[in-house]
mmCIF file of C-alpha atoms in Angstrom:
data_model
loop_
_atom_site.group_PDB
_atom_site.id
_atom_site.type_symbol
_atom_site.label_atom_id
_atom_site.label_comp_id
_atom_site.label_asym_id
_atom_site.label_seq_id
_atom_site.Cartn_x
_atom_site.Cartn_y
_atom_site.Cartn_z
ATOM 1 C CA UNK A 299 0.000 0.000 0.000
ATOM 2 C CA UNK A 300 1.394 3.438 -0.794
ATOM 3 C CA UNK A 301 1.453 6.414 1.616
ATOM 4 C CA UNK A 302 -0.895 8.388 -0.490
ATOM 5 C CA UNK A 303 -4.193 8.825 1.144
ATOM 6 C CA UNK A 304 -6.500 6.486 -0.462
ATOM 7 C CA UNK A 305 -10.219 6.613 -0.423
ATOM 8 C CA UNK A 306 -11.461 3.542 1.259
ATOM 9 C CA UNK A 307 -14.487 1.758 -0.035
ATOM 10 C CA UNK A 308 -16.448 2.851 3.028
ATOM 11 C CA UNK A 309 -15.514 6.517 2.518
ATOM 12 C CA UNK A 310 -16.276 6.322 -1.188
ATOM 13 C CA UNK A 311 -19.737 4.985 -0.471
ATOM 14 C CA UNK A 312 -20.261 7.635 2.198
ATOM 15 C CA UNK A 313 -19.363 10.432 -0.211
ATOM 16 C CA UNK A 314 -21.511 9.180 -3.024
ATOM 17 C CA UNK A 315 -24.489 8.595 -0.758
ATOM 18 C CA UNK A 316 -24.190 12.071 0.763
ATOM 19 C CA UNK A 317 -23.941 13.531 -2.702
ATOM 20 C CA UNK A 318 -26.950 11.709 -4.084
ATOM 21 C CA UNK A 319 -28.936 12.325 -0.901
ATOM 22 C CA UNK A 320 -28.051 15.999 -1.059
ATOM 23 C CA UNK A 321 -29.285 16.234 -4.610
ATOM 24 C CA UNK A 322 -32.547 14.589 -3.722
ATOM 25 C CA UNK A 323 -33.042 16.838 -0.700
ATOM 26 C CA UNK A 324 -32.305 19.896 -2.806
ATOM 27 C CA UNK A 325 -34.730 18.697 -5.449
ATOM 28 C CA UNK A 326 -37.452 18.401 -2.847
ATOM 29 C CA UNK A 327 -36.672 21.589 -0.960
ATOM 30 C CA UNK A 328 -36.305 23.952 -3.892
ATOM 31 C CA UNK A 329 -39.998 23.908 -4.908
ATOM 32 C CA UNK A 330 -41.000 24.072 -1.261
ATOM 33 C CA UNK A 331 -38.958 27.194 -0.684
ATOM 34 C CA UNK A 332 -40.350 28.644 -3.892
ATOM 35 C CA UNK A 333 -43.880 28.012 -2.630
ATOM 36 C CA UNK A 334 -43.107 29.559 0.722
ATOM 37 C CA UNK A 335 -41.757 32.810 -0.648
ATOM 38 C CA UNK A 336 -44.118 32.945 -3.626
ATOM 39 C CA UNK A 337 -46.218 35.854 -2.337
ATOM 40 C CA UNK A 338 -43.080 37.958 -2.107
ATOM 41 C CA UNK A 339 -42.132 37.275 -5.713
ATOM 42 C CA UNK A 340 -45.557 38.118 -7.125
ATOM 43 C CA UNK A 341 -45.659 41.434 -8.926
ATOM 44 C CA UNK A 342 -47.800 43.711 -6.836
ATOM 45 C CA UNK A 343 -51.058 44.831 -8.364
ATOM 46 C CA UNK A 344 -50.889 48.076 -6.442
ATOM 47 C CA UNK A 345 -48.635 49.875 -8.861
ATOM 48 C CA UNK A 346 -50.775 49.201 -11.883
ATOM 49 C CA UNK A 347 -51.877 52.095 -14.012
ATOM 50 C CA UNK A 348 -54.943 52.174 -16.219
ATOM 51 C CA UNK A 349 -55.455 54.276 -19.326
ATOM 52 C CA UNK A 350 -58.166 56.820 -18.637
ATOM 53 C CA UNK A 351 -58.363 59.583 -21.203
ATOM 54 C CA UNK A 352 -56.364 61.403 -23.835
ATOM 55 C CA UNK A 353 -54.395 64.251 -22.403
ATOM 56 C CA UNK A 354 -55.803 66.685 -24.950
ATOM 57 C CA UNK A 355 -59.277 66.322 -23.443
ATOM 58 C CA UNK A 356 -58.191 67.580 -20.053
ATOM 59 C CA UNK A 357 -59.109 71.205 -19.410
ATOM 60 C CA UNK A 358 -58.734 73.632 -16.562
ATOM 61 C CA UNK A 359 -62.236 72.739 -15.481
ATOM 62 C CA UNK A 360 -62.570 69.466 -13.571
ATOM 63 C CA UNK A 361 -64.256 66.753 -15.618
ATOM 64 C CA UNK A 362 -65.347 63.371 -14.434
ATOM 65 C CA UNK A 363 -63.850 60.360 -16.206
ATOM 66 C CA UNK A 364 -64.657 56.698 -15.699
ATOM 67 C CA UNK A 365 -62.529 53.645 -16.260
ATOM 68 C CA UNK A 366 -62.586 50.036 -15.239
ATOM 69 C CA UNK A 367 -60.075 47.972 -13.319
ATOM 70 C CA UNK A 368 -59.971 44.325 -12.359
ATOM 71 C CA UNK A 369 -60.150 44.049 -8.637
ATOM 72 C CA UNK A 370 -59.161 40.985 -6.673
ATOM 73 C CA UNK A 371 -60.863 40.619 -3.351
ATOM 74 C CA UNK A 372 -59.529 37.402 -1.896
ATOM 75 C CA UNK A 373 -60.569 34.831 -4.476
ATOM 76 C CA UNK A 374 -63.326 37.014 -5.822
ATOM 77 C CA UNK A 375 -62.337 38.860 -8.960
ATOM 78 C CA UNK A 376 -64.504 41.563 -10.341
ATOM 79 C CA UNK A 377 -64.453 44.516 -12.632
ATOM 80 C CA UNK A 378 -64.843 47.720 -10.712
ATOM 81 C CA UNK A 379 -65.700 51.048 -12.199
ATOM 82 C CA UNK A 380 -63.565 53.850 -10.915
ATOM 83 C CA UNK A 381 -63.812 57.522 -11.576
ATOM 84 C CA UNK A 382 -61.931 60.708 -10.993
ATOM 85 C CA UNK A 383 -62.229 64.431 -11.327
ATOM 86 C CA UNK A 384 -59.403 65.455 -13.641
ATOM 87 C CA UNK A 385 -58.168 68.932 -14.523
ATOM 88 C CA UNK A 386 -55.016 70.944 -15.154
ATOM 89 C CA UNK A 387 -54.032 73.456 -12.521
ATOM 90 C CA UNK A 388 -52.654 76.929 -13.275
ATOM 91 C CA UNK A 389 -49.156 75.490 -13.785
ATOM 92 C CA UNK A 390 -50.462 73.018 -16.360
ATOM 93 C CA UNK A 391 -50.011 70.125 -13.958
ATOM 94 C CA UNK A 392 -52.616 67.383 -14.183
ATOM 95 C CA UNK A 393 -54.583 66.815 -11.000
ATOM 96 C CA UNK A 394 -56.785 63.729 -10.614
ATOM 97 C CA UNK A 395 -58.955 63.651 -7.522
ATOM 98 C CA UNK A 396 -60.998 60.778 -6.167
ATOM 99 C CA UNK A 397 -64.687 61.730 -6.082
ATOM 100 C CA UNK A 398 -65.313 59.799 -2.874
ATOM 101 C CA UNK A 399 -66.160 62.130 -0.015
ATOM 102 C CA UNK A 400 -63.839 61.527 2.941
ATOM 103 C CA UNK A 401 -66.719 61.923 5.343
ATOM 104 C CA UNK A 402 -68.905 58.880 4.700
ATOM 105 C CA UNK A 403 -68.198 57.986 1.097
ATOM 106 C CA UNK A 404 -70.752 59.753 -1.081
ATOM 107 C CA UNK A 405 -69.798 60.943 -4.548
ATOM 108 C CA UNK A 406 -68.926 64.619 -4.752
ATOM 109 C CA UNK A 407 -69.962 66.934 -7.553
ATOM 110 C CA UNK A 408 -68.056 69.826 -9.075
ATOM 111 C CA UNK A 409 -69.632 73.247 -9.093
ATOM 112 C CA UNK A 410 -73.139 71.914 -8.533
ATOM 113 C CA UNK A 411 -74.262 74.451 -5.945
ATOM 114 C CA UNK A 412 -74.833 78.062 -6.871
ATOM 115 C CA UNK A 413 -73.855 79.355 -3.450
ATOM 116 C CA UNK A 414 -70.531 77.482 -3.550
ATOM 117 C CA UNK A 415 -69.101 78.102 -7.008
ATOM 118 C CA UNK A 416 -65.868 76.386 -8.060
ATOM 119 C CA UNK A 417 -65.962 73.917 -5.220
ATOM 120 C CA UNK A 418 -66.537 70.211 -4.911
ATOM 121 C CA UNK A 419 -69.796 69.640 -3.112
ATOM 122 C CA UNK A 420 -71.056 66.503 -1.395
ATOM 123 C CA UNK A 421 -74.853 66.286 -1.688
ATOM 124 C CA UNK A 422 -75.227 64.020 1.334
ATOM 125 C CA UNK A 423 -74.183 66.292 4.183
ATOM 126 C CA UNK A 424 -72.999 69.452 2.479
ATOM 127 C CA UNK A 425 -69.298 68.665 2.638
ATOM 128 C CA UNK A 426 -67.199 71.088 0.569
ATOM 129 C CA UNK A 427 -63.743 70.982 -0.958
ATOM 130 C CA UNK A 428 -61.795 73.655 -2.791
ATOM 131 C CA UNK A 429 -60.595 72.993 -6.322
ATOM 132 C CA UNK A 430 -57.390 71.332 -5.130
ATOM 133 C CA UNK A 431 -59.504 68.879 -3.139
ATOM 134 C CA UNK A 432 -58.795 70.331 0.300
ATOM 135 C CA UNK A 433 -61.774 70.176 2.602
ATOM 136 C CA UNK A 434 -63.372 73.428 3.678
ATOM 137 C CA UNK A 435 -63.220 73.787 7.475
ATOM 138 C CA UNK A 436 -66.474 73.498 9.407
ATOM 139 C CA UNK A 437 -68.018 71.122 6.895
ATOM 140 C CA UNK A 438 -68.362 67.431 7.767
ATOM 141 C CA UNK A 439 -65.292 66.025 5.921
ATOM 142 C CA UNK A 440 -62.104 65.917 7.968
ATOM 143 C CA UNK A 441 -59.623 65.128 5.200
ATOM 144 C CA UNK A 442 -58.861 66.293 1.663
ATOM 145 C CA UNK A 443 -59.989 64.212 -1.313
ATOM 146 C CA UNK A 444 -57.430 61.516 -2.182
ATOM 147 C CA UNK A 445 -55.231 62.171 -5.216
ATOM 148 C CA UNK A 446 -54.629 59.565 -7.910
ATOM 149 C CA UNK A 447 -51.083 58.746 -8.967
ATOM 150 C CA UNK A 448 -50.833 59.728 -12.598
ATOM 151 C CA UNK A 449 -48.521 59.543 -15.556
ATOM 152 C CA UNK A 450 -48.787 60.585 -19.173
ATOM 153 C CA UNK A 451 -47.501 58.313 -21.911
ATOM 154 C CA UNK A 452 -47.903 59.045 -25.612
ATOM 155 C CA UNK A 453 -50.607 61.591 -24.972
ATOM 156 C CA UNK A 454 -52.641 59.231 -22.810
ATOM 157 C CA UNK A 455 -53.333 59.826 -19.143
ATOM 158 C CA UNK A 456 -52.815 56.819 -16.898
ATOM 159 C CA UNK A 457 -54.099 56.737 -13.327
ATOM 160 C CA UNK A 458 -52.957 54.421 -10.562
ATOM 161 C CA UNK A 459 -53.879 54.241 -6.915
ATOM 162 C CA UNK A 460 -55.693 56.954 -5.014
ATOM 163 C CA UNK A 461 -53.384 58.232 -2.298
ATOM 164 C CA UNK A 462 -55.033 59.478 0.851
ATOM 165 C CA UNK A 463 -53.803 62.838 2.089
ATOM 166 C CA UNK A 464 -54.154 62.208 5.788
ATOM 167 C CA UNK A 465 -56.283 64.086 8.191
ATOM 168 C CA UNK A 466 -55.732 67.525 6.644
ATOM 169 C CA UNK A 467 -57.345 70.483 8.290
ATOM 170 C CA UNK B 1289 -74.110 51.653 3.234
ATOM 171 C CA UNK B 1290 -74.767 48.122 2.211
ATOM 172 C CA UNK B 1291 -75.931 45.359 4.486
ATOM 173 C CA UNK B 1292 -72.477 44.001 5.197
ATOM 174 C CA UNK B 1293 -70.258 44.022 8.210
ATOM 175 C CA UNK B 1294 -67.976 46.806 7.142
ATOM 176 C CA UNK B 1295 -70.659 49.262 6.109
ATOM 177 C CA UNK B 1296 -73.000 48.557 8.967
ATOM 178 C CA UNK B 1297 -70.293 49.040 11.578
ATOM 179 C CA UNK B 1298 -69.635 52.378 9.913
ATOM 180 C CA UNK B 1299 -73.336 53.140 10.090
ATOM 181 C CA UNK B 1300 -73.505 52.365 13.793
ATOM 182 C CA UNK B 1301 -70.726 54.898 14.385
ATOM 183 C CA UNK B 1302 -72.359 57.622 12.330
ATOM 184 C CA UNK B 1303 -76.094 57.103 12.795
ATOM 185 C CA UNK B 1304 -76.934 60.778 12.974
ATOM 186 C CA UNK B 1305 -75.773 61.338 9.404
ATOM 187 C CA UNK B 1306 -77.743 58.537 7.814
ATOM 188 C CA UNK B 1307 -81.452 59.029 7.442
ATOM 189 C CA UNK B 1308 -82.482 57.301 4.236
ATOM 190 C CA UNK B 1309 -83.480 53.708 3.729
ATOM 191 C CA UNK B 1310 -83.681 51.839 0.439
ATOM 192 C CA UNK B 1311 -85.454 48.511 0.079
ATOM 193 C CA UNK B 1312 -85.637 46.661 -3.235
ATOM 194 C CA UNK B 1313 -88.907 44.739 -3.605
ATOM 195 C CA UNK B 1314 -88.376 41.628 -5.684
ATOM 196 C CA UNK B 1315 -91.166 39.283 -6.775
ATOM 197 C CA UNK B 1316 -90.590 35.713 -7.837
ATOM 198 C CA UNK B 1317 -92.755 32.758 -8.724
ATOM 199 C CA UNK B 1318 -92.711 29.422 -10.484
ATOM 200 C CA UNK B 1319 -95.986 29.347 -12.390
ATOM 201 C CA UNK B 1320 -94.867 30.349 -15.872
ATOM 202 C CA UNK B 1321 -91.529 29.795 -17.561
ATOM 203 C CA UNK B 1322 -91.502 33.123 -19.309
ATOM 204 C CA UNK B 1323 -92.391 34.960 -16.151
ATOM 205 C CA UNK B 1324 -89.599 33.239 -14.262
ATOM 206 C CA UNK B 1325 -87.091 34.385 -16.827
ATOM 207 C CA UNK B 1326 -88.309 37.952 -16.701
ATOM 208 C CA UNK B 1327 -88.350 37.982 -12.917
ATOM 209 C CA UNK B 1328 -84.856 36.577 -12.656
ATOM 210 C CA UNK B 1329 -83.623 39.176 -15.082
ATOM 211 C CA UNK B 1330 -85.406 41.998 -13.328
ATOM 212 C CA UNK B 1331 -84.005 40.859 -10.009
ATOM 213 C CA UNK B 1332 -80.492 41.218 -11.396
ATOM 214 C CA UNK B 1333 -81.345 44.551 -12.934
ATOM 215 C CA UNK B 1334 -82.861 45.950 -9.760
ATOM 216 C CA UNK B 1335 -79.919 44.764 -7.667
ATOM 217 C CA UNK B 1336 -77.507 46.483 -10.010
ATOM 218 C CA UNK B 1337 -79.677 49.534 -9.980
ATOM 219 C CA UNK B 1338 -79.910 49.977 -6.211
ATOM 220 C CA UNK B 1339 -76.197 49.265 -5.893
ATOM 221 C CA UNK B 1340 -75.494 52.191 -8.202
ATOM 222 C CA UNK B 1341 -77.714 54.479 -6.163
ATOM 223 C CA UNK B 1342 -76.075 53.293 -2.981
ATOM 224 C CA UNK B 1343 -72.662 54.027 -4.461
ATOM 225 C CA UNK B 1344 -73.667 57.558 -5.326
ATOM 226 C CA UNK B 1345 -75.025 58.404 -1.863
ATOM 227 C CA UNK B 1346 -73.222 55.875 0.290
ATOM 228 C CA UNK B 1347 -72.862 58.249 3.212
ATOM 229 C CA UNK B 1348 -76.534 58.906 3.727
ATOM 230 C CA UNK B 1349 -78.283 55.755 2.599
ATOM 231 C CA UNK B 1350 -78.653 52.291 4.022
ATOM 232 C CA UNK B 1351 -79.490 49.644 1.462
ATOM 233 C CA UNK B 1352 -81.451 46.904 3.200
ATOM 234 C CA UNK B 1353 -81.424 43.264 2.095
ATOM 235 C CA UNK B 1354 -83.868 42.616 -0.741
ATOM 236 C CA UNK B 1355 -87.496 42.008 0.164
ATOM 237 C CA UNK B 1356 -88.613 38.874 -1.690
ATOM 238 C CA UNK B 1357 -92.200 37.763 -2.081
ATOM 239 C CA UNK B 1358 -94.309 35.503 -4.276
ATOM 240 C CA UNK B 1359 -95.521 37.446 -7.259
ATOM 241 C CA UNK B 1360 -99.175 38.378 -7.377
ATOM 242 C CA UNK B 1361 -99.464 38.433 -3.587
ATOM 243 C CA UNK B 1362 -98.719 42.086 -3.099
ATOM 244 C CA UNK B 1363 -101.767 42.768 -0.930
ATOM 245 C CA UNK B 1364 -100.788 40.083 1.526
ATOM 246 C CA UNK B 1365 -97.316 41.523 1.791
ATOM 247 C CA UNK B 1366 -98.038 45.068 2.870
ATOM 248 C CA UNK B 1367 -98.386 44.211 6.570
ATOM 249 C CA UNK B 1368 -95.091 42.335 6.689
ATOM 250 C CA UNK B 1369 -93.344 44.981 4.672
ATOM 251 C CA UNK B 1370 -94.600 47.667 7.023
ATOM 252 C CA UNK B 1371 -93.102 45.695 9.900
ATOM 253 C CA UNK B 1372 -89.755 45.788 8.167
ATOM 254 C CA UNK B 1373 -89.946 49.468 7.559
ATOM 255 C CA UNK B 1374 -91.215 50.256 11.050
ATOM 256 C CA UNK B 1375 -88.309 48.419 12.628
ATOM 257 C CA UNK B 1376 -85.954 50.842 10.943
ATOM 258 C CA UNK B 1377 -87.920 54.061 11.022
ATOM 259 C CA UNK B 1378 -87.692 53.826 14.795
ATOM 260 C CA UNK B 1379 -83.911 54.206 14.626
ATOM 261 C CA UNK B 1380 -84.806 56.756 13.160
ATOM 262 C CA UNK B 1381 -84.795 56.807 9.393
ATOM 263 C CA UNK B 1382 -86.604 59.736 7.949
ATOM 264 C CA UNK B 1383 -86.921 58.713 4.317
ATOM 265 C CA UNK B 1384 -87.877 55.284 3.094
ATOM 266 C CA UNK B 1385 -87.732 54.408 -0.588
ATOM 267 C CA UNK B 1386 -88.977 51.082 -1.876
ATOM 268 C CA UNK B 1387 -87.817 50.279 -5.372
ATOM 269 C CA UNK B 1388 -89.585 47.767 -7.563
ATOM 270 C CA UNK B 1389 -90.288 46.741 -11.142
ATOM 271 C CA UNK B 1390 -93.550 45.104 -10.045
ATOM 272 C CA UNK B 1391 -96.435 47.256 -11.224
ATOM 273 C CA UNK B 1392 -98.782 45.771 -8.598
ATOM 274 C CA UNK B 1393 -97.209 47.942 -5.931
ATOM 275 C CA UNK B 1394 -98.610 51.020 -7.613
ATOM 276 C CA UNK B 1395 -102.083 50.291 -6.311
ATOM 277 C CA UNK B 1396 -100.898 49.040 -2.944
ATOM 278 C CA UNK B 1397 -98.558 51.953 -2.378
ATOM 279 C CA UNK B 1398 -101.041 53.939 -0.276
ATOM 280 C CA UNK B 1399 -100.952 51.206 2.384
ATOM 281 C CA UNK B 1400 -97.181 51.157 2.568
ATOM 282 C CA UNK B 1401 -95.226 53.317 5.009
ATOM 283 C CA UNK B 1402 -92.734 54.673 2.560
ATOM 284 C CA UNK B 1403 -92.293 55.941 -0.948
ATOM 285 C CA UNK B 1404 -92.880 53.166 -3.456
ATOM 286 C CA UNK B 1405 -90.857 53.964 -6.538
ATOM 287 C CA UNK B 1406 -92.065 51.906 -9.457
ATOM 288 C CA UNK B 1407 -89.591 51.734 -12.298
ATOM 289 C CA UNK B 1408 -90.619 50.673 -15.749
ATOM 290 C CA UNK B 1409 -87.976 48.026 -16.340
ATOM 291 C CA UNK B 1410 -86.550 46.090 -19.227
ATOM 292 C CA UNK B 1411 -88.096 42.680 -19.897
ATOM 293 C CA UNK B 1412 -84.924 40.876 -20.812
ATOM 294 C CA UNK B 1413 -81.548 41.500 -22.308
ATOM 295 C CA UNK B 1414 -77.896 41.426 -21.513
ATOM 296 C CA UNK B 1415 -76.943 43.341 -18.407
ATOM 297 C CA UNK B 1416 -73.405 43.796 -19.662
ATOM 298 C CA UNK B 1417 -74.607 45.365 -22.892
ATOM 299 C CA UNK B 1418 -74.107 49.047 -23.431
ATOM 300 C CA UNK B 1419 -77.875 49.423 -23.862
ATOM 301 C CA UNK B 1420 -78.581 48.143 -20.368
ATOM 302 C CA UNK B 1421 -75.688 50.071 -18.899
ATOM 303 C CA UNK B 1422 -76.799 53.371 -20.337
ATOM 304 C CA UNK B 1423 -80.379 52.620 -19.275
ATOM 305 C CA UNK B 1424 -79.218 52.143 -15.715
ATOM 306 C CA UNK B 1425 -76.941 55.180 -15.736
ATOM 307 C CA UNK B 1426 -79.707 57.372 -17.072
ATOM 308 C CA UNK B 1427 -82.266 56.207 -14.536
ATOM 309 C CA UNK B 1428 -79.846 56.301 -11.644
ATOM 310 C CA UNK B 1429 -78.992 59.930 -12.229
ATOM 311 C CA UNK B 1430 -82.677 60.841 -12.324
ATOM 312 C CA UNK B 1431 -83.537 58.817 -9.237
ATOM 313 C CA UNK B 1432 -80.561 60.344 -7.455
ATOM 314 C CA UNK B 1433 -81.951 63.759 -8.208
ATOM 315 C CA UNK B 1434 -85.352 62.710 -6.935
ATOM 316 C CA UNK B 1435 -83.883 61.419 -3.674
ATOM 317 C CA UNK B 1436 -81.983 64.658 -3.255
ATOM 318 C CA UNK B 1437 -85.222 66.597 -3.567
ATOM 319 C CA UNK B 1438 -86.528 64.800 -0.473
ATOM 320 C CA UNK B 1439 -83.486 65.756 1.621
#
């Protein structure tokens, strides 16, 4: 027998068995790990934008636009109609406001009351908001109207999620 | 506010702001095939319809569960319906609107404690069609205006 370290039959079998066993374990574990972290890897639906209207149609006067999005509520998928009041402010910036009153959730109207011109008005309890969506003090709402995330691509306005603006005034 | 946990818990917190009740009246029966089809369709239509109204005025309206009854028995239903309504007007609710496509309620409406709103409905069709959608939109905006006139 030489001095060189030789792999004994027992060691050889040990190595090969560990190797094969390791492969099998890895083969079983990999899908399991993938399942476990699957929710993390899913692209989030939150950042999705939907095409709403051509930019050229947007004026300085708020207009109401509707669009539809697929909403997943647990396993229940449905098509939900969304809408927004969209206008360009004095700097030409597009503003898209959610029409849902922050008081109890009615739909607000633009400029519908003669005594409150150029304001958003909630017909349910007389809540009022200025043109930028900020609630008028001493009316029922306690927060400004949420603002939609927006982007313009190839002349088309895309709206995303409505971002709440906290408790405001 | 719909009749679900989330909305009703919101209602309980904000009772003083909510004074209007909506009840859909929905007839059904099993005597004639054609009638069944129409009634099933009109049930869907009315549900869609009141949901739209509820969406518009969520903060001031409670939409009760549908009131179902056998068609043709409207006169026997008024007492039970009034019980329903009474239960809620005590809370109080100031305005009660009962929506229906059933023309029989027209005659019975004087015995009912609430405003019976009879809507001339569609007989059949596709609810997803643009025809039905624009029909609903049109009517909803008019009904919304009518409700506002009561406030």
